[in-house]
Short mmCIF file of C-alpha atoms and ligand atoms in Angstrom, two decimals:
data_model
loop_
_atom_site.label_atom_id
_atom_site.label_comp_id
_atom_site.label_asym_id
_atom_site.label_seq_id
_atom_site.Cartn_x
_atom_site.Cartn_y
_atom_site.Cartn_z
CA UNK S 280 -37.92 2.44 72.13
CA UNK S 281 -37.07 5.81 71.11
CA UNK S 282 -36.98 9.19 72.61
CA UNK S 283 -39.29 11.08 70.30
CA UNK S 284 -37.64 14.22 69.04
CA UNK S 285 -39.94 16.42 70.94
CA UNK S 286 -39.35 15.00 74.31
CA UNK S 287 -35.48 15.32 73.67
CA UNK S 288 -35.98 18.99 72.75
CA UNK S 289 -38.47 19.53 75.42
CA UNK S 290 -35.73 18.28 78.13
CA UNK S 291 -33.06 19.75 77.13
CA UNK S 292 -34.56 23.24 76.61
CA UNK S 293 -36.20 23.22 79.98
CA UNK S 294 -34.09 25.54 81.27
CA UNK S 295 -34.82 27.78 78.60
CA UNK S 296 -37.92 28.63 80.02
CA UNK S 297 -38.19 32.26 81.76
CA UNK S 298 -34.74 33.18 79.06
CA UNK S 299 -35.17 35.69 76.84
CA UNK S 300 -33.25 34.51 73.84
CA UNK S 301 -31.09 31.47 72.86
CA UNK S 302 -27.46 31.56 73.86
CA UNK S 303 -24.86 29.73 71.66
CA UNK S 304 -24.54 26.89 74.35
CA UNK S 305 -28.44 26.64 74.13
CA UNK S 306 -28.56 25.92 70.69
CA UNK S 307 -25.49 23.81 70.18
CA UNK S 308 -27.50 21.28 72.61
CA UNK S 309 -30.71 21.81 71.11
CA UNK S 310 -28.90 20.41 67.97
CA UNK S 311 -27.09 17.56 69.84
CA UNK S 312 -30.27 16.41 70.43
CA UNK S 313 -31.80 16.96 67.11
CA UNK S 314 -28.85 14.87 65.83
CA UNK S 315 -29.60 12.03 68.09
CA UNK S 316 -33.33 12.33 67.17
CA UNK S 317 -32.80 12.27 63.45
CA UNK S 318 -30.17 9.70 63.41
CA UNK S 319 -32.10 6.81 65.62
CA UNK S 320 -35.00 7.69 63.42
CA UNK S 321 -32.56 6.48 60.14
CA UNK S 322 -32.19 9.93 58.46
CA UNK S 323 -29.15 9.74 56.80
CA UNK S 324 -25.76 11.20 57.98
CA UNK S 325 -25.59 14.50 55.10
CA UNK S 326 -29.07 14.88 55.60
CA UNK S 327 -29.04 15.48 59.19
CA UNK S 328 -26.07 17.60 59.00
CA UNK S 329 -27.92 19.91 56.40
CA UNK S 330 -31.14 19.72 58.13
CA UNK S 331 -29.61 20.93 61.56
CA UNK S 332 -27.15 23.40 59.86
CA UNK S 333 -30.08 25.04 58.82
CA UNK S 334 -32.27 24.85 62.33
CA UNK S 335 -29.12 26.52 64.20
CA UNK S 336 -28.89 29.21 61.47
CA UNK S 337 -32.62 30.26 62.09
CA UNK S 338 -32.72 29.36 65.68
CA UNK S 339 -29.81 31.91 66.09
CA UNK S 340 -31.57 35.09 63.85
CA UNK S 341 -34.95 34.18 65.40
CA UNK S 342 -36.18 37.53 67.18
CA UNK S 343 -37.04 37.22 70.50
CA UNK S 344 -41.12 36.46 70.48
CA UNK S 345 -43.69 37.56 72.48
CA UNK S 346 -45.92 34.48 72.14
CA UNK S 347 -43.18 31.84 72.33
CA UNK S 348 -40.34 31.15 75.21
CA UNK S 349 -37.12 29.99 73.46
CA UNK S 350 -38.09 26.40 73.49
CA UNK S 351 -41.22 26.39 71.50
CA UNK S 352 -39.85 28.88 69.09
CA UNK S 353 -36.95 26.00 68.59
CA UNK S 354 -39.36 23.12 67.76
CA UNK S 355 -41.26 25.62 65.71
CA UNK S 356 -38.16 25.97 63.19
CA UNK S 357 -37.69 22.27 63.79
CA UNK S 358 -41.03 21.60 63.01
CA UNK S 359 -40.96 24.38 59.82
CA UNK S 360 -37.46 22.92 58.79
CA UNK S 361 -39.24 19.64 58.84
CA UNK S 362 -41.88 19.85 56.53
CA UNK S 363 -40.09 22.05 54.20
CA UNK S 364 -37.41 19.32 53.61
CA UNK S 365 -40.31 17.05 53.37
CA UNK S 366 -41.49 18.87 50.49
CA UNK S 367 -43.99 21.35 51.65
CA UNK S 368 -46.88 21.47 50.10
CA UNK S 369 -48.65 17.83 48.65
CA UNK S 370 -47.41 17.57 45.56
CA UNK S 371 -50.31 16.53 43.11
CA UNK S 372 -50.61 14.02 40.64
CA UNK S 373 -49.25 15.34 36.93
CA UNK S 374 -51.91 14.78 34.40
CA UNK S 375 -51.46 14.37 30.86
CA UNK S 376 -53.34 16.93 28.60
CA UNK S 377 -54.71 14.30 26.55
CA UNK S 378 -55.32 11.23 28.28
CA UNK S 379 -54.75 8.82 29.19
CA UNK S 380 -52.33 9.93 31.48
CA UNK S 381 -49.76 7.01 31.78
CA UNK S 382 -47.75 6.30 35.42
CA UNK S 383 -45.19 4.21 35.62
CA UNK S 384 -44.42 1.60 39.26
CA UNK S 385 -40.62 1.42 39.67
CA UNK S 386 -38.78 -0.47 42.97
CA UNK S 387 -37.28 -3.18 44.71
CA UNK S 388 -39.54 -6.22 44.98
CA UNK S 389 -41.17 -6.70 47.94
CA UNK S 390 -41.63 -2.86 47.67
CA UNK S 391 -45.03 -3.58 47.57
CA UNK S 392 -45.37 -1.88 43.78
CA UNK S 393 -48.07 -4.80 43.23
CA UNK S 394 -50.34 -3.59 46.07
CA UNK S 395 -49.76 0.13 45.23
CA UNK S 396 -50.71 -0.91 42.14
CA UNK S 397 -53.76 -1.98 43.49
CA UNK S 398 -54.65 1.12 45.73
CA UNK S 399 -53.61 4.07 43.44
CA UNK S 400 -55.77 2.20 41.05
CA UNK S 401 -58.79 2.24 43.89
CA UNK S 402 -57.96 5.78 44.71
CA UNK S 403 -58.00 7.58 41.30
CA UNK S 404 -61.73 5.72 40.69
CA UNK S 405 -62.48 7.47 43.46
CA UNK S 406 -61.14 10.75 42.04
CA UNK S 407 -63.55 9.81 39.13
CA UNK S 408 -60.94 8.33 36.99
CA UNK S 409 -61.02 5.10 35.03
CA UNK S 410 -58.08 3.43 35.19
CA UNK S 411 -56.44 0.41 34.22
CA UNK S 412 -53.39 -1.71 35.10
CA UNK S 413 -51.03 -3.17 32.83
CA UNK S 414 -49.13 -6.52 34.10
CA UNK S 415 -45.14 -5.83 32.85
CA UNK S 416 -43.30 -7.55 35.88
CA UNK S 417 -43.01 -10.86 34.01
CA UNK S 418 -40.15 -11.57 36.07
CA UNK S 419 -41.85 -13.05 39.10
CA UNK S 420 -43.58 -16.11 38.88
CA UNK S 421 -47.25 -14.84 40.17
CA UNK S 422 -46.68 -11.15 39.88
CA UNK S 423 -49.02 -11.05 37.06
CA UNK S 424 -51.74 -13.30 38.68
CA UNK S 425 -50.96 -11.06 41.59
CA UNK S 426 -51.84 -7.88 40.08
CA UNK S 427 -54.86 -9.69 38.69
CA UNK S 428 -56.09 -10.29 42.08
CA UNK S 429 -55.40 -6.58 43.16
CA UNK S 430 -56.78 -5.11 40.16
CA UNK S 431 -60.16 -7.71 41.05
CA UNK S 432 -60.41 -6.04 44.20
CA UNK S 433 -59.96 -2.58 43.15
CA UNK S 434 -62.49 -3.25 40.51
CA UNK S 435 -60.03 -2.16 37.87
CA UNK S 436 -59.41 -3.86 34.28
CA UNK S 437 -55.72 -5.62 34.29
CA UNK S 438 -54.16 -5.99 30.93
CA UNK S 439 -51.64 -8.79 30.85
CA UNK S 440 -49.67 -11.42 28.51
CA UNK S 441 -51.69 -14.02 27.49
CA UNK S 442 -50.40 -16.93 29.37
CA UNK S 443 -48.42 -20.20 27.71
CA UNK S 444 -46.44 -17.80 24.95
CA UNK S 445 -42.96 -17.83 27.51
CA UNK S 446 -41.92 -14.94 29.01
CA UNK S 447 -42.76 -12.31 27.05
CA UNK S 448 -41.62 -8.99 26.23
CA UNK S 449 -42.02 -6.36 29.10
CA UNK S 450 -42.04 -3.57 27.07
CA UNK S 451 -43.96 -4.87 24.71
CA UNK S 452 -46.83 -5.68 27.09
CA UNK S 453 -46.28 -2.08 28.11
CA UNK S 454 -46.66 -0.42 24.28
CA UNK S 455 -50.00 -2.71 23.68
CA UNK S 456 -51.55 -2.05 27.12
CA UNK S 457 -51.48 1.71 26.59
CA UNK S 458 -52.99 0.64 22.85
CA UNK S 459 -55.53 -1.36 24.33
CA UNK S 460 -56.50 1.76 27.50
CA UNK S 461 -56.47 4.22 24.51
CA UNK S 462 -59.26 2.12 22.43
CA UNK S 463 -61.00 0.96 25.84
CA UNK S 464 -60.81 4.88 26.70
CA UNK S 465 -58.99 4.57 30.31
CA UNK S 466 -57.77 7.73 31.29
CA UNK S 467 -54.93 6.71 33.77
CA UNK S 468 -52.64 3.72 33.18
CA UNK S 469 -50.35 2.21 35.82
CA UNK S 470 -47.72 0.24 34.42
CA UNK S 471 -46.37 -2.35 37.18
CA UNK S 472 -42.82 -3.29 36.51
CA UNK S 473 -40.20 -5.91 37.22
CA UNK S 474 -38.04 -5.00 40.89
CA UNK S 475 -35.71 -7.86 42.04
CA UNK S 476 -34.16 -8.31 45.60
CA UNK S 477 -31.41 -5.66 44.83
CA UNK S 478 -30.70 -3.21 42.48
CA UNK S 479 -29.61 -5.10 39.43
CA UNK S 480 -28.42 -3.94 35.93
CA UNK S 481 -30.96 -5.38 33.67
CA UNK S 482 -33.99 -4.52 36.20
CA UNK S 483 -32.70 -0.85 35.60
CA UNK S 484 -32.34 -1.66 31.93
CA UNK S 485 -35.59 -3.03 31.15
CA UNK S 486 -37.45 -0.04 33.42
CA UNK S 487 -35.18 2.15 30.73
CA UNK S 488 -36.40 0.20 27.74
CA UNK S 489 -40.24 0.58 29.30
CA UNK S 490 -40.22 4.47 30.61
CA UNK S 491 -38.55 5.24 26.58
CA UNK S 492 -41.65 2.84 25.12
CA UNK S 493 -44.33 4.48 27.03
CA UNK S 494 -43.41 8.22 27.93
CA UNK S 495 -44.93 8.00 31.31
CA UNK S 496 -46.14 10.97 32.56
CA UNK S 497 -44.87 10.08 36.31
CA UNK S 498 -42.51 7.76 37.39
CA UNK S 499 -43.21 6.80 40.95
CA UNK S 500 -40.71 5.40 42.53
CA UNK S 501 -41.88 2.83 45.24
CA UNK S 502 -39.61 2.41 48.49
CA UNK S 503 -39.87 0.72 51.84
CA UNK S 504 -40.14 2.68 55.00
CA UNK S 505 -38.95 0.32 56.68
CA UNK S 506 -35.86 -0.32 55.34
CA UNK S 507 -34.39 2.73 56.94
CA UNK S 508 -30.96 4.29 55.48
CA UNK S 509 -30.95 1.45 52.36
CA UNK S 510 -33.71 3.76 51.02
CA UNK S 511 -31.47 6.00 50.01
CA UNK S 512 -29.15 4.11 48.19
CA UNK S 513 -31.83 2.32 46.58
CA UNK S 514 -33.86 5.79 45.67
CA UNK S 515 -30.18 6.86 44.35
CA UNK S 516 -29.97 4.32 42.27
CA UNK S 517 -33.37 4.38 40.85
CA UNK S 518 -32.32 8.07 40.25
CA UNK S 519 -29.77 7.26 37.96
CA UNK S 520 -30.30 4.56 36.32
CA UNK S 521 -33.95 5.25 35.13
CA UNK S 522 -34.97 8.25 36.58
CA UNK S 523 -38.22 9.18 38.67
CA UNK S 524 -40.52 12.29 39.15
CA UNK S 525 -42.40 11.09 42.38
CA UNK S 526 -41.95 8.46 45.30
CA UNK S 527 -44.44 6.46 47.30
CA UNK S 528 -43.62 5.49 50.61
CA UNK S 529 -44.73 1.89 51.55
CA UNK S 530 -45.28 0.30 54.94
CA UNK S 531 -45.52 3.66 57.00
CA UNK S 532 -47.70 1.39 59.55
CA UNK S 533 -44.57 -0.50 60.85
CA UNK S 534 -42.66 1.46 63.48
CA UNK S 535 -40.70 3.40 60.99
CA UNK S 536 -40.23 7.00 62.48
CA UNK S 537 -40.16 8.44 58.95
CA UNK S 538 -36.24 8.89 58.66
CA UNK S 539 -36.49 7.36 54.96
CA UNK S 540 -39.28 10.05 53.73
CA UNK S 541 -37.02 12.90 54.91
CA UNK S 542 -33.67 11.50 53.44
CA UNK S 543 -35.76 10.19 49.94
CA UNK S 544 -36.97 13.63 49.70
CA UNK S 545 -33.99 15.46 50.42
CA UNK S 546 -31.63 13.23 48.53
CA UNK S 547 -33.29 12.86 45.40
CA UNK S 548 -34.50 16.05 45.24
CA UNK S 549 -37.65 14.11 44.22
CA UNK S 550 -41.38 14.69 46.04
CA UNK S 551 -43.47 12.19 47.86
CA UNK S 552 -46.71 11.99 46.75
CA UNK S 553 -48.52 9.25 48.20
CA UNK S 554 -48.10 6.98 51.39
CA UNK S 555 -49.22 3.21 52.01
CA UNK S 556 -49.77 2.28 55.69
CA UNK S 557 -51.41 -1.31 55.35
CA UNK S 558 -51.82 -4.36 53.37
CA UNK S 559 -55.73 -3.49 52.56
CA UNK S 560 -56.46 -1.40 49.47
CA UNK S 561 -57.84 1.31 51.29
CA UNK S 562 -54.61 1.66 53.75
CA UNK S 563 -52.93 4.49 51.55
CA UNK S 564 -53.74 8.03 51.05
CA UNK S 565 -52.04 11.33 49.50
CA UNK S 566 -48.63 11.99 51.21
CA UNK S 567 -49.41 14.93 53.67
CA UNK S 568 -45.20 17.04 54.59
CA UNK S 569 -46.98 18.43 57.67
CA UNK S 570 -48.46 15.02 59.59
CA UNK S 571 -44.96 13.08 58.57
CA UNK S 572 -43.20 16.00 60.10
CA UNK S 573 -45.88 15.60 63.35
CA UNK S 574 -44.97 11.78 63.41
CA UNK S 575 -40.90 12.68 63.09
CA UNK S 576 -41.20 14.76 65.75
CA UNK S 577 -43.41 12.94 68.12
P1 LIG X 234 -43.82 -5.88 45.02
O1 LIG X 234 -42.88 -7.02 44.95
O2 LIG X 234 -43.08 -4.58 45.06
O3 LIG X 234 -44.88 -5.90 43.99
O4 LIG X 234 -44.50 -5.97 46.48
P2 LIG X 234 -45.94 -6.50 46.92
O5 LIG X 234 -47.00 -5.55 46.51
O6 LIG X 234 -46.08 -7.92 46.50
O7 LIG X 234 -45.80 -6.41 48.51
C1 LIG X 234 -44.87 -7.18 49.24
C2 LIG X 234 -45.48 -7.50 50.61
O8 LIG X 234 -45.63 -6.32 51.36
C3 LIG X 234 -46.85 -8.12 50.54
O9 LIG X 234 -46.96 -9.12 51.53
C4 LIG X 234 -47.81 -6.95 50.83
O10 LIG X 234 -49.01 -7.38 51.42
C5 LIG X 234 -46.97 -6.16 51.81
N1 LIG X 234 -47.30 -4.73 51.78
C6 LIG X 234 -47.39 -3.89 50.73
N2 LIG X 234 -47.66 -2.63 51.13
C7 LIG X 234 -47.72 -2.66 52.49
C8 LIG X 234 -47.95 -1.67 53.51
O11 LIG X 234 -48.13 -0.46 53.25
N3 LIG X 234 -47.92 -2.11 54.80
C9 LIG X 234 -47.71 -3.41 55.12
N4 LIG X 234 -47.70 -3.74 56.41
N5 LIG X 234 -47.48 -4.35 54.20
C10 LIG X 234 -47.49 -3.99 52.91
#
């Protein structure tokens, strides 16, 4: 079990209480702490360093407060510090000026890109959208029966192959099913790609050859919670080999303490924008800074 950050930083600033200001000492062991914290909850190593580089320089210019002792104004930065490295505000969807707006499903398999699929699709209905998927991970055997099920559920149109011609050609599945949502007037597609076990050359090279076909108008790079400090070198690579403009953080209802959001974030530079917390097509919602900062912190 872990120590949530806030009961670490609640015991060791105990005896802050009554003190009118942080010493030196204080904060060098409110940091220790914070270090701990971040590091059992997989942050990565340069993140954590930045992160608490940056508490200790606000902890030790904070002005003594009237309404806070020295150890709530601490996990006030902490918490600020937080959920500005988490991005801040909730970044929103970009929408293409003349539909339909065209997103693009990039990550490992077993990402659970298929189910997002599935749910984004579900959510932007809600939003009044009409959306439709297209089926270009014709690596997997079942991925695109798979997303036919999902897009079933989600009551959502799922253009695919046509079975019994081979493999087929990803990208051109890709080109046609924006064709096909143009003529059928769909204003959002989601194109579902191809992920395999670990980052491999010609995954990244046919997500290349698809984001070049289509123009997406967001990337959304789908990663894991759960799969701790690997998140970032997966998100890295992702980064450089095709490129992304938003991530989606998968599996948030397993006992990850959130460590992957903050490094993603912070590493790529990139935003999260939505979260999935479930296997059922209504477990997901819009990535909110502030509540992954409250569940970070404990
Ligand atoms: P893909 O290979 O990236 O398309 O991944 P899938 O969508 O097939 O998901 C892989 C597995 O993870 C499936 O068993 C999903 O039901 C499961 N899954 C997907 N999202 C979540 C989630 O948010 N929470 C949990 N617990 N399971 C999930």
């Amino acid at each position: 079990m872990f120590n949530t950050l806030s009961d670490r930083l609640t015991s060791v600033l105990q005896n802050l209480r009554g003190k009118g200001r942080l010493t030196e000492a204080d904060i060098d062991a409110t940091a220790r702490e914070i270090r701990v914290a971040l590091l059992e909850a997989d942050v990565a190593l340069p993140v954590v360093r930045t992160f608490i580089a940056k508490v200790k320089e606000r902890a030790k210019g904070a002005e003594v407060s009237q309404a806070l002792n020295p150890a709530q104004q601490v996990v006030k930065i902490v918490n600020e510090e937080l959920v500005g490295i988490l991005g801040g505000e909730t970044r929103r969807l970009n929408l293409a000026k003349t539909p339909p707006t065209v997103i693009m499903l990039a990550g490992l398999q077993g990402a659970g890109k298929t189910t997002l699929a599935g749910k984004l699709a579900k959510w932007l209905k809600g939003q009044g959208h009409t959306p439709m998927l297209v089926a270009c991970d014709l690596q997997r055997p079942n991925a695109v029966t798979q997303l036919q099920v999902v897009g079933q559920r989600a009551g959502v149109p799922v253009f695919a192959p046509e079975p019994g011609n081979g493999v087929g050609d990803p990208v051109d599945v890709a080109r046609k099913g924006i064709e096909e949502a143009k003529r059928a007037q769909h204003d959002v597609v989601l194109v579902d790609t191809a992920g395999r076990l670990g980052v491999d050359e010609e995954m990244m090279r046919q997500a290349v050859d698809i984001r070049a076909a289509v123009q997406p108008d967001e990337v959304l790079f789908v990663v894991d919670a759960m799969i701790g400090q690997d998140a970032v070198n997966t998100a890295t690579a992702f980064a450089d080999g095709v490129g992304f403009t938003g991530v989606v953080l998968t599996k948030l209802d397993g006992d990850a303490r959130g460590g992957a959001a903050l490094s993603v974030r912070e590493v790529t530079g990139q935003p999260i924008l939505f979260a999935s917390n479930g296997e059922k097509l209504e477990d997901f919602d819009v990535f909110h800074p502030d509540r992954m900062a409250s569940r970070i912190l404990g």
